[in-house]
Amino acid sequence: MTEAGAKAIARAAEIIRSGRLVAVPTETVYGLAADATNDDAVARIFEAKSRPQFNPLIIHIAGAEMAKRYVDFSLLASKLADKFWPGPLTMVLPKREDSPLSLLVSAGLDSIAVRAPDHDTAQALIKAVDRPLAAPSANRSGSISPTTTEHVRHSLGDSVDLILEGGACSVGIESSIVKVDGDAVTMLRPGGLAREVIEEFIGRPLADVPPSQSPQAPGMLASHYAPRAKLRLNASAPQEGEAFLGFGAVAANSPLALNLSASGDLREAAANLFKHLHALDRIAATHGLKGIAVAPVPMEGLGEAINDRLMRAAAPRGA
Ligand code: TXA
Ligand code: MG
């Protein structure tokens, strides 16, 4: 790390320890981080994001050893951490009784969502603070997740005390969230680690939450991740007055069009998803367009998470 980088981390750590907020790059999306053991600091996150409710937050730790101070690991949870951490996998695990975490982090639940981010800056910050960081995506509630510092500035402006620069996020979509209860693994949110990869490792299909039981957590709100423009999904081409988000060969040769991945690569598409939605949203506003048409994206691999975010972005507002 450069001297300037080390200085920025030291300053960020000081800000976090004093109970204030820092936007931090991770491999998935930028997070709005606060000391997860400080109630007042965690409350500031909700305030800055204008989150309608106190939904539970993910805590970011350096790795399994640090996580074990706050949550209990089953044997399978330990194996998953060994295999996939640091990386875009969040595990919901039973909270330890002696955990010093703010109750706001878990919104009163007896479980905690933990993950170890795979990004040097995030890791350096966690180690410098030596406390877990609660960090949802660094954007106002309900708007598109940020994958660059410019997105963070645009969405949160002055409500964040410092924004750490870390370039564009390599994964570009939030982590996959699984609940690990002993041997049982349930998919709560598809994300940056494909379902198939987890299933191959555990040797069986992941359980899913029945729709009727799905917790009304932020990632579960119908209209989460919404751009301002209206989205029309599974479109083969733009109509008059629409911007276009292409995928693979389903593309439009127009200044109002972008392609998630010209070669049809789902990893590249995930990394570009929020960036392109941000850009097309601005194009739509500038040109007074009626909306954004989006090409079909296959459901395999990271396509599950991409389609999940697209469907939420397309859902009617105010849901
Ligand atoms: O990639 C990511 O995961 C990003 C980056 C910044 O790390 N973070 C992120 O955090 O998306 P957040 O706080 O927005 O995600 C919170 C989600 C909620 O939607 C909820 O579904 C789930 O985590 N969650 C948190 N705690 C939970 C718990 N105890 N039980 C079930 N779900 C929980
Ligand atoms: Mg978010």
mmCIF file with all atom_site columns, C-alpha atoms in Angstrom, residues 16-186:
data_model
loop_
_atom_site.group_PDB
_atom_site.id
_atom_site.type_symbol
_atom_site.label_atom_id
_atom_site.label_alt_id
_atom_site.label_comp_id
_atom_site.label_asym_id
_atom_site.label_entity_id
_atom_site.label_seq_id
_atom_site.pdbx_PDB_ins_code
_atom_site.Cartn_x
_atom_site.Cartn_y
_atom_site.Cartn_z
_atom_site.occupancy
_atom_site.B_iso_or_equiv
_atom_site.pdbx_formal_charge
_atom_site.auth_seq_id
_atom_site.auth_comp_id
_atom_site.auth_asym_id
_atom_site.auth_atom_id
_atom_site.pdbx_PDB_model_num
ATOM 1   C CA . ILE A 1 16  ? -14.948 4.874   12.501 1.00 0.00 ? 16  ILE A CA 1
ATOM 2   C CA . ARG A 1 17  ? -13.659 4.665   16.076 1.00 0.00 ? 17  ARG A CA 1
ATOM 3   C CA . SER A 1 18  ? -15.199 8.062   16.792 1.00 0.00 ? 18  SER A CA 1
ATOM 4   C CA . GLY A 1 19  ? -18.593 6.670   15.763 1.00 0.00 ? 19  GLY A CA 1
ATOM 5   C CA . ARG A 1 20  ? -18.834 8.181   12.304 1.00 0.00 ? 20  ARG A CA 1
ATOM 6   C CA . LEU A 1 21  ? -19.246 6.808   8.769  1.00 0.00 ? 21  LEU A CA 1
ATOM 7   C CA . VAL A 1 22  ? -16.770 5.860   6.030  1.00 0.00 ? 22  VAL A CA 1
ATOM 8   C CA . ALA A 1 23  ? -17.625 4.599   2.550  1.00 0.00 ? 23  ALA A CA 1
ATOM 9   C CA . VAL A 1 24  ? -15.328 1.679   1.816  1.00 0.00 ? 24  VAL A CA 1
ATOM 10  C CA . PRO A 1 25  ? -14.700 -0.266  -1.390 1.00 0.00 ? 25  PRO A CA 1
ATOM 11  C CA . THR A 1 26  ? -15.284 -4.023  -1.376 1.00 0.00 ? 26  THR A CA 1
ATOM 12  C CA . GLU A 1 27  ? -15.146 -6.501  -4.256 1.00 0.00 ? 27  GLU A CA 1
ATOM 13  C CA . THR A 1 28  ? -18.976 -6.509  -4.452 1.00 0.00 ? 28  THR A CA 1
ATOM 14  C CA . VAL A 1 29  ? -20.198 -2.906  -4.015 1.00 0.00 ? 29  VAL A CA 1
ATOM 15  C CA . TYR A 1 30  ? -19.079 0.092   -1.922 1.00 0.00 ? 30  TYR A CA 1
ATOM 16  C CA . GLY A 1 31  ? -20.211 -0.208  1.688  1.00 0.00 ? 31  GLY A CA 1
ATOM 17  C CA . LEU A 1 32  ? -21.233 2.502   4.142  1.00 0.00 ? 32  LEU A CA 1
ATOM 18  C CA . ALA A 1 33  ? -19.281 1.382   7.180  1.00 0.00 ? 33  ALA A CA 1
ATOM 19  C CA . ALA A 1 34  ? -19.682 2.055   10.885 1.00 0.00 ? 34  ALA A CA 1
ATOM 20  C CA . ASP A 1 35  ? -18.423 0.461   14.091 1.00 0.00 ? 35  ASP A CA 1
ATOM 21  C CA . ALA A 1 36  ? -20.844 -2.453  14.557 1.00 0.00 ? 36  ALA A CA 1
ATOM 22  C CA . THR A 1 37  ? -20.388 -2.326  18.340 1.00 0.00 ? 37  THR A CA 1
ATOM 23  C CA . ASN A 1 38  ? -21.553 1.305   18.591 1.00 0.00 ? 38  ASN A CA 1
ATOM 24  C CA . ASP A 1 39  ? -25.355 1.855   18.631 1.00 0.00 ? 39  ASP A CA 1
ATOM 25  C CA . ASP A 1 40  ? -25.118 5.506   17.770 1.00 0.00 ? 40  ASP A CA 1
ATOM 26  C CA . ALA A 1 41  ? -22.795 4.845   14.821 1.00 0.00 ? 41  ALA A CA 1
ATOM 27  C CA . VAL A 1 42  ? -25.053 2.093   13.458 1.00 0.00 ? 42  VAL A CA 1
ATOM 28  C CA . ALA A 1 43  ? -28.067 4.376   13.780 1.00 0.00 ? 43  ALA A CA 1
ATOM 29  C CA . ARG A 1 44  ? -26.223 6.925   11.655 1.00 0.00 ? 44  ARG A CA 1
ATOM 30  C CA . ILE A 1 45  ? -26.097 4.385   8.814  1.00 0.00 ? 45  ILE A CA 1
ATOM 31  C CA . PHE A 1 46  ? -29.886 4.166   8.724  1.00 0.00 ? 46  PHE A CA 1
ATOM 32  C CA . GLU A 1 47  ? -30.113 7.936   8.887  1.00 0.00 ? 47  GLU A CA 1
ATOM 33  C CA . ALA A 1 48  ? -27.625 8.489   6.044  1.00 0.00 ? 48  ALA A CA 1
ATOM 34  C CA . LYS A 1 49  ? -29.321 5.904   3.813  1.00 0.00 ? 49  LYS A CA 1
ATOM 35  C CA . SER A 1 50  ? -32.816 7.094   4.752  1.00 0.00 ? 50  SER A CA 1
ATOM 36  C CA . ARG A 1 51  ? -33.715 3.475   5.357  1.00 0.00 ? 51  ARG A CA 1
ATOM 37  C CA . PRO A 1 52  ? -37.399 3.162   6.119  1.00 0.00 ? 52  PRO A CA 1
ATOM 38  C CA . GLN A 1 53  ? -36.912 0.493   8.766  1.00 0.00 ? 53  GLN A CA 1
ATOM 39  C CA . PHE A 1 54  ? -34.172 -0.858  10.953 1.00 0.00 ? 54  PHE A CA 1
ATOM 40  C CA . ASN A 1 55  ? -33.388 -3.892  8.821  1.00 0.00 ? 55  ASN A CA 1
ATOM 41  C CA . PRO A 1 56  ? -30.517 -6.145  9.865  1.00 0.00 ? 56  PRO A CA 1
ATOM 42  C CA . LEU A 1 57  ? -27.066 -5.321  8.463  1.00 0.00 ? 57  LEU A CA 1
ATOM 43  C CA . ILE A 1 58  ? -24.099 -7.433  7.409  1.00 0.00 ? 58  ILE A CA 1
ATOM 44  C CA . ILE A 1 59  ? -20.994 -7.185  9.581  1.00 0.00 ? 59  ILE A CA 1
ATOM 45  C CA . HIS A 1 60  ? -17.616 -7.249  7.874  1.00 0.00 ? 60  HIS A CA 1
ATOM 46  C CA . ILE A 1 61  ? -14.745 -9.031  9.546  1.00 0.00 ? 61  ILE A CA 1
ATOM 47  C CA . ALA A 1 62  ? -11.222 -9.907  8.419  1.00 0.00 ? 62  ALA A CA 1
ATOM 48  C CA . GLY A 1 63  ? -11.840 -13.657 8.410  1.00 0.00 ? 63  GLY A CA 1
ATOM 49  C CA . ALA A 1 64  ? -13.240 -16.622 10.317 1.00 0.00 ? 64  ALA A CA 1
ATOM 50  C CA . GLU A 1 65  ? -10.999 -16.158 13.333 1.00 0.00 ? 65  GLU A CA 1
ATOM 51  C CA . MET A 1 66  ? -12.334 -12.655 13.937 1.00 0.00 ? 66  MET A CA 1
ATOM 52  C CA . ALA A 1 67  ? -15.916 -13.706 13.122 1.00 0.00 ? 67  ALA A CA 1
ATOM 53  C CA . LYS A 1 68  ? -15.783 -16.340 15.877 1.00 0.00 ? 68  LYS A CA 1
ATOM 54  C CA . ARG A 1 69  ? -15.738 -13.538 18.463 1.00 0.00 ? 69  ARG A CA 1
ATOM 55  C CA . TYR A 1 70  ? -19.317 -12.678 17.431 1.00 0.00 ? 70  TYR A CA 1
ATOM 56  C CA . VAL A 1 71  ? -21.034 -15.761 15.998 1.00 0.00 ? 71  VAL A CA 1
ATOM 57  C CA . ASP A 1 72  ? -21.009 -19.548 16.423 1.00 0.00 ? 72  ASP A CA 1
ATOM 58  C CA . PHE A 1 73  ? -19.721 -21.640 13.524 1.00 0.00 ? 73  PHE A CA 1
ATOM 59  C CA . SER A 1 74  ? -21.005 -25.123 12.772 1.00 0.00 ? 74  SER A CA 1
ATOM 60  C CA . LEU A 1 75  ? -18.520 -27.487 11.135 1.00 0.00 ? 75  LEU A CA 1
ATOM 61  C CA . LEU A 1 76  ? -20.082 -26.780 7.751  1.00 0.00 ? 76  LEU A CA 1
ATOM 62  C CA . ALA A 1 77  ? -19.973 -23.011 8.329  1.00 0.00 ? 77  ALA A CA 1
ATOM 63  C CA . SER A 1 78  ? -16.234 -23.304 9.045  1.00 0.00 ? 78  SER A CA 1
ATOM 64  C CA . LYS A 1 79  ? -15.723 -25.277 5.849  1.00 0.00 ? 79  LYS A CA 1
ATOM 65  C CA . LEU A 1 80  ? -17.646 -22.683 3.826  1.00 0.00 ? 80  LEU A CA 1
ATOM 66  C CA . ALA A 1 81  ? -15.532 -19.908 5.346  1.00 0.00 ? 81  ALA A CA 1
ATOM 67  C CA . ASP A 1 82  ? -12.302 -21.803 4.590  1.00 0.00 ? 82  ASP A CA 1
ATOM 68  C CA . LYS A 1 83  ? -13.372 -22.259 1.009  1.00 0.00 ? 83  LYS A CA 1
ATOM 69  C CA . PHE A 1 84  ? -15.032 -18.951 0.121  1.00 0.00 ? 84  PHE A CA 1
ATOM 70  C CA . TRP A 1 85  ? -13.592 -16.273 2.432  1.00 0.00 ? 85  TRP A CA 1
ATOM 71  C CA . PRO A 1 86  ? -12.504 -13.672 1.726  1.00 0.00 ? 86  PRO A CA 1
ATOM 72  C CA . GLY A 1 87  ? -15.160 -13.325 -0.965 1.00 0.00 ? 87  GLY A CA 1
ATOM 73  C CA . PRO A 1 88  ? -18.750 -12.513 -1.909 1.00 0.00 ? 88  PRO A CA 1
ATOM 74  C CA . LEU A 1 89  ? -20.413 -15.000 0.477  1.00 0.00 ? 89  LEU A CA 1
ATOM 75  C CA . THR A 1 90  ? -22.315 -13.782 3.548  1.00 0.00 ? 90  THR A CA 1
ATOM 76  C CA . MET A 1 91  ? -23.311 -16.335 6.190  1.00 0.00 ? 91  MET A CA 1
ATOM 77  C CA . VAL A 1 92  ? -26.138 -15.815 8.654  1.00 0.00 ? 92  VAL A CA 1
ATOM 78  C CA . LEU A 1 93  ? -25.019 -17.576 11.841 1.00 0.00 ? 93  LEU A CA 1
ATOM 79  C CA . PRO A 1 94  ? -26.215 -17.789 15.452 1.00 0.00 ? 94  PRO A CA 1
ATOM 80  C CA . LYS A 1 95  ? -25.125 -14.783 17.474 1.00 0.00 ? 95  LYS A CA 1
ATOM 81  C CA . ARG A 1 96  ? -22.909 -15.471 20.469 1.00 0.00 ? 96  ARG A CA 1
ATOM 82  C CA . GLU A 1 97  ? -24.494 -14.592 23.763 1.00 0.00 ? 97  GLU A CA 1
ATOM 83  C CA . ASP A 1 98  ? -21.519 -12.490 24.808 1.00 0.00 ? 98  ASP A CA 1
ATOM 84  C CA . SER A 1 99  ? -21.424 -10.639 21.490 1.00 0.00 ? 99  SER A CA 1
ATOM 85  C CA . PRO A 1 100 ? -20.768 -6.909  21.969 1.00 0.00 ? 100 PRO A CA 1
ATOM 86  C CA . LEU A 1 101 ? -22.519 -6.031  18.697 1.00 0.00 ? 101 LEU A CA 1
ATOM 87  C CA . SER A 1 102 ? -25.105 -3.283  18.667 1.00 0.00 ? 102 SER A CA 1
ATOM 88  C CA . LEU A 1 103 ? -28.603 -4.788  18.758 1.00 0.00 ? 103 LEU A CA 1
ATOM 89  C CA . LEU A 1 104 ? -29.461 -2.507  15.850 1.00 0.00 ? 104 LEU A CA 1
ATOM 90  C CA . VAL A 1 105 ? -27.136 -4.584  13.636 1.00 0.00 ? 105 VAL A CA 1
ATOM 91  C CA . SER A 1 106 ? -29.305 -7.671  13.968 1.00 0.00 ? 106 SER A CA 1
ATOM 92  C CA . ALA A 1 107 ? -32.562 -5.733  14.321 1.00 0.00 ? 107 ALA A CA 1
ATOM 93  C CA . GLY A 1 108 ? -33.250 -7.814  17.403 1.00 0.00 ? 108 GLY A CA 1
ATOM 94  C CA . LEU A 1 109 ? -32.708 -11.212 15.706 1.00 0.00 ? 109 LEU A CA 1
ATOM 95  C CA . ASP A 1 110 ? -30.586 -13.855 17.405 1.00 0.00 ? 110 ASP A CA 1
ATOM 96  C CA . SER A 1 111 ? -28.529 -14.351 14.243 1.00 0.00 ? 111 SER A CA 1
ATOM 97  C CA . ILE A 1 112 ? -25.906 -12.194 12.559 1.00 0.00 ? 112 ILE A CA 1
ATOM 98  C CA . ALA A 1 113 ? -24.915 -11.919 8.883  1.00 0.00 ? 113 ALA A CA 1
ATOM 99  C CA . VAL A 1 114 ? -21.104 -11.954 8.505  1.00 0.00 ? 114 VAL A CA 1
ATOM 100 C CA . ARG A 1 115 ? -18.710 -11.741 5.611  1.00 0.00 ? 115 ARG A CA 1
ATOM 101 C CA . ALA A 1 116 ? -15.010 -11.222 4.930  1.00 0.00 ? 116 ALA A CA 1
ATOM 102 C CA . PRO A 1 117 ? -14.591 -8.841  1.975  1.00 0.00 ? 117 PRO A CA 1
ATOM 103 C CA . ASP A 1 118 ? -11.974 -9.649  -0.659 1.00 0.00 ? 118 ASP A CA 1
ATOM 104 C CA . HIS A 1 119 ? -10.545 -6.159  -1.064 1.00 0.00 ? 119 HIS A CA 1
ATOM 105 C CA . ASP A 1 120 ? -7.240  -4.823  0.292  1.00 0.00 ? 120 ASP A CA 1
ATOM 106 C CA . THR A 1 121 ? -8.706  -1.493  1.392  1.00 0.00 ? 121 THR A CA 1
ATOM 107 C CA . ALA A 1 122 ? -11.648 -3.076  3.229  1.00 0.00 ? 122 ALA A CA 1
ATOM 108 C CA . GLN A 1 123 ? -9.325  -5.606  4.885  1.00 0.00 ? 123 GLN A CA 1
ATOM 109 C CA . ALA A 1 124 ? -6.858  -2.897  5.906  1.00 0.00 ? 124 ALA A CA 1
ATOM 110 C CA . LEU A 1 125 ? -9.648  -0.806  7.426  1.00 0.00 ? 125 LEU A CA 1
ATOM 111 C CA . ILE A 1 126 ? -11.127 -3.709  9.412  1.00 0.00 ? 126 ILE A CA 1
ATOM 112 C CA . LYS A 1 127 ? -7.686  -4.592  10.755 1.00 0.00 ? 127 LYS A CA 1
ATOM 113 C CA . ALA A 1 128 ? -6.875  -0.964  11.610 1.00 0.00 ? 128 ALA A CA 1
ATOM 114 C CA . VAL A 1 129 ? -10.149 -0.529  13.518 1.00 0.00 ? 129 VAL A CA 1
ATOM 115 C CA . ASP A 1 130 ? -10.000 -4.072  14.935 1.00 0.00 ? 130 ASP A CA 1
ATOM 116 C CA . ARG A 1 131 ? -13.770 -4.068  15.291 1.00 0.00 ? 131 ARG A CA 1
ATOM 117 C CA . PRO A 1 132 ? -16.440 -5.498  13.008 1.00 0.00 ? 132 PRO A CA 1
ATOM 118 C CA . LEU A 1 133 ? -17.864 -3.000  10.534 1.00 0.00 ? 133 LEU A CA 1
ATOM 119 C CA . ALA A 1 134 ? -21.572 -2.893  9.809  1.00 0.00 ? 134 ALA A CA 1
ATOM 120 C CA . ALA A 1 135 ? -21.862 -1.939  6.147  1.00 0.00 ? 135 ALA A CA 1
ATOM 121 C CA . PRO A 1 136 ? -24.812 -1.943  3.796  1.00 0.00 ? 136 PRO A CA 1
ATOM 122 C CA . SER A 1 137 ? -24.336 -0.642  0.281  1.00 0.00 ? 137 SER A CA 1
ATOM 123 C CA . ALA A 1 138 ? -23.316 3.038   0.245  1.00 0.00 ? 138 ALA A CA 1
ATOM 124 C CA . ASN A 1 139 ? -26.394 4.457   -1.440 1.00 0.00 ? 139 ASN A CA 1
ATOM 125 C CA . ARG A 1 140 ? -29.705 5.945   -0.405 1.00 0.00 ? 140 ARG A CA 1
ATOM 126 C CA . SER A 1 141 ? -32.274 3.297   0.374  1.00 0.00 ? 141 SER A CA 1
ATOM 127 C CA . GLY A 1 142 ? -34.012 1.935   -2.712 1.00 0.00 ? 142 GLY A CA 1
ATOM 128 C CA . SER A 1 143 ? -31.597 3.341   -5.287 1.00 0.00 ? 143 SER A CA 1
ATOM 129 C CA . ILE A 1 144 ? -28.947 1.548   -7.340 1.00 0.00 ? 144 ILE A CA 1
ATOM 130 C CA . SER A 1 145 ? -25.940 0.127   -5.488 1.00 0.00 ? 145 SER A CA 1
ATOM 131 C CA . PRO A 1 146 ? -22.638 1.982   -5.970 1.00 0.00 ? 146 PRO A CA 1
ATOM 132 C CA . THR A 1 147 ? -19.683 0.351   -7.702 1.00 0.00 ? 147 THR A CA 1
ATOM 133 C CA . THR A 1 148 ? -17.504 3.493   -7.919 1.00 0.00 ? 148 THR A CA 1
ATOM 134 C CA . THR A 1 149 ? -16.759 6.397   -5.542 1.00 0.00 ? 149 THR A CA 1
ATOM 135 C CA . GLU A 1 150 ? -18.533 8.678   -7.987 1.00 0.00 ? 150 GLU A CA 1
ATOM 136 C CA . HIS A 1 151 ? -21.755 6.711   -7.450 1.00 0.00 ? 151 HIS A CA 1
ATOM 137 C CA . VAL A 1 152 ? -21.312 7.037   -3.672 1.00 0.00 ? 152 VAL A CA 1
ATOM 138 C CA . ARG A 1 153 ? -20.770 10.791  -3.865 1.00 0.00 ? 153 ARG A CA 1
ATOM 139 C CA . HIS A 1 154 ? -23.766 11.181  -6.129 1.00 0.00 ? 154 HIS A CA 1
ATOM 140 C CA . SER A 1 155 ? -26.077 9.211   -3.830 1.00 0.00 ? 155 SER A CA 1
ATOM 141 C CA . LEU A 1 156 ? -24.876 10.089  -0.326 1.00 0.00 ? 156 LEU A CA 1
ATOM 142 C CA . GLY A 1 157 ? -22.995 13.368  -0.744 1.00 0.00 ? 157 GLY A CA 1
ATOM 143 C CA . ASP A 1 158 ? -22.335 15.007  2.606  1.00 0.00 ? 158 ASP A CA 1
ATOM 144 C CA . SER A 1 159 ? -23.895 12.361  4.797  1.00 0.00 ? 159 SER A CA 1
ATOM 145 C CA . VAL A 1 160 ? -20.687 10.301  4.720  1.00 0.00 ? 160 VAL A CA 1
ATOM 146 C CA . ASP A 1 161 ? -17.596 11.567  6.550  1.00 0.00 ? 161 ASP A CA 1
ATOM 147 C CA . LEU A 1 162 ? -14.998 10.014  4.236  1.00 0.00 ? 162 LEU A CA 1
ATOM 148 C CA . ILE A 1 163 ? -15.043 8.036   0.994  1.00 0.00 ? 163 ILE A CA 1
ATOM 149 C CA . LEU A 1 164 ? -12.086 5.687   0.491  1.00 0.00 ? 164 LEU A CA 1
ATOM 150 C CA . GLU A 1 165 ? -11.034 5.284   -3.143 1.00 0.00 ? 165 GLU A CA 1
ATOM 151 C CA . GLY A 1 166 ? -10.735 1.697   -4.305 1.00 0.00 ? 166 GLY A CA 1
ATOM 152 C CA . GLY A 1 167 ? -11.503 1.749   -8.004 1.00 0.00 ? 167 GLY A CA 1
ATOM 153 C CA . ALA A 1 168 ? -14.424 -0.010  -9.650 1.00 0.00 ? 168 ALA A CA 1
ATOM 154 C CA . CYS A 1 169 ? -15.738 -3.046  -7.752 1.00 0.00 ? 169 CYS A CA 1
ATOM 155 C CA . SER A 1 170 ? -14.583 -6.252  -9.434 1.00 0.00 ? 170 SER A CA 1
ATOM 156 C CA . VAL A 1 171 ? -17.690 -8.356  -8.710 1.00 0.00 ? 171 VAL A CA 1
ATOM 157 C CA . GLY A 1 172 ? -20.145 -5.447  -8.955 1.00 0.00 ? 172 GLY A CA 1
ATOM 158 C CA . ILE A 1 173 ? -23.159 -7.109  -7.320 1.00 0.00 ? 173 ILE A CA 1
ATOM 159 C CA . GLU A 1 174 ? -23.844 -7.702  -3.610 1.00 0.00 ? 174 GLU A CA 1
ATOM 160 C CA . SER A 1 175 ? -22.728 -10.865 -1.852 1.00 0.00 ? 175 SER A CA 1
ATOM 161 C CA . SER A 1 176 ? -24.773 -14.054 -1.863 1.00 0.00 ? 176 SER A CA 1
ATOM 162 C CA . ILE A 1 177 ? -26.387 -14.569 1.546  1.00 0.00 ? 177 ILE A CA 1
ATOM 163 C CA . VAL A 1 178 ? -26.905 -18.059 2.969  1.00 0.00 ? 178 VAL A CA 1
ATOM 164 C CA . LYS A 1 179 ? -28.253 -19.029 6.358  1.00 0.00 ? 179 LYS A CA 1
ATOM 165 C CA . VAL A 1 180 ? -26.202 -21.850 7.853  1.00 0.00 ? 180 VAL A CA 1
ATOM 166 C CA . ASP A 1 181 ? -28.011 -23.683 10.619 1.00 0.00 ? 181 ASP A CA 1
ATOM 167 C CA . GLY A 1 182 ? -25.851 -26.640 11.615 1.00 0.00 ? 182 GLY A CA 1
ATOM 168 C CA . ASP A 1 183 ? -25.857 -28.672 8.412  1.00 0.00 ? 183 ASP A CA 1
ATOM 169 C CA . ALA A 1 184 ? -28.738 -26.879 6.718  1.00 0.00 ? 184 ALA A CA 1
ATOM 170 C CA . VAL A 1 185 ? -27.897 -24.178 4.171  1.00 0.00 ? 185 VAL A CA 1
ATOM 171 C CA . THR A 1 186 ? -30.629 -21.877 2.857  1.00 0.00 ? 186 THR A CA 1
#
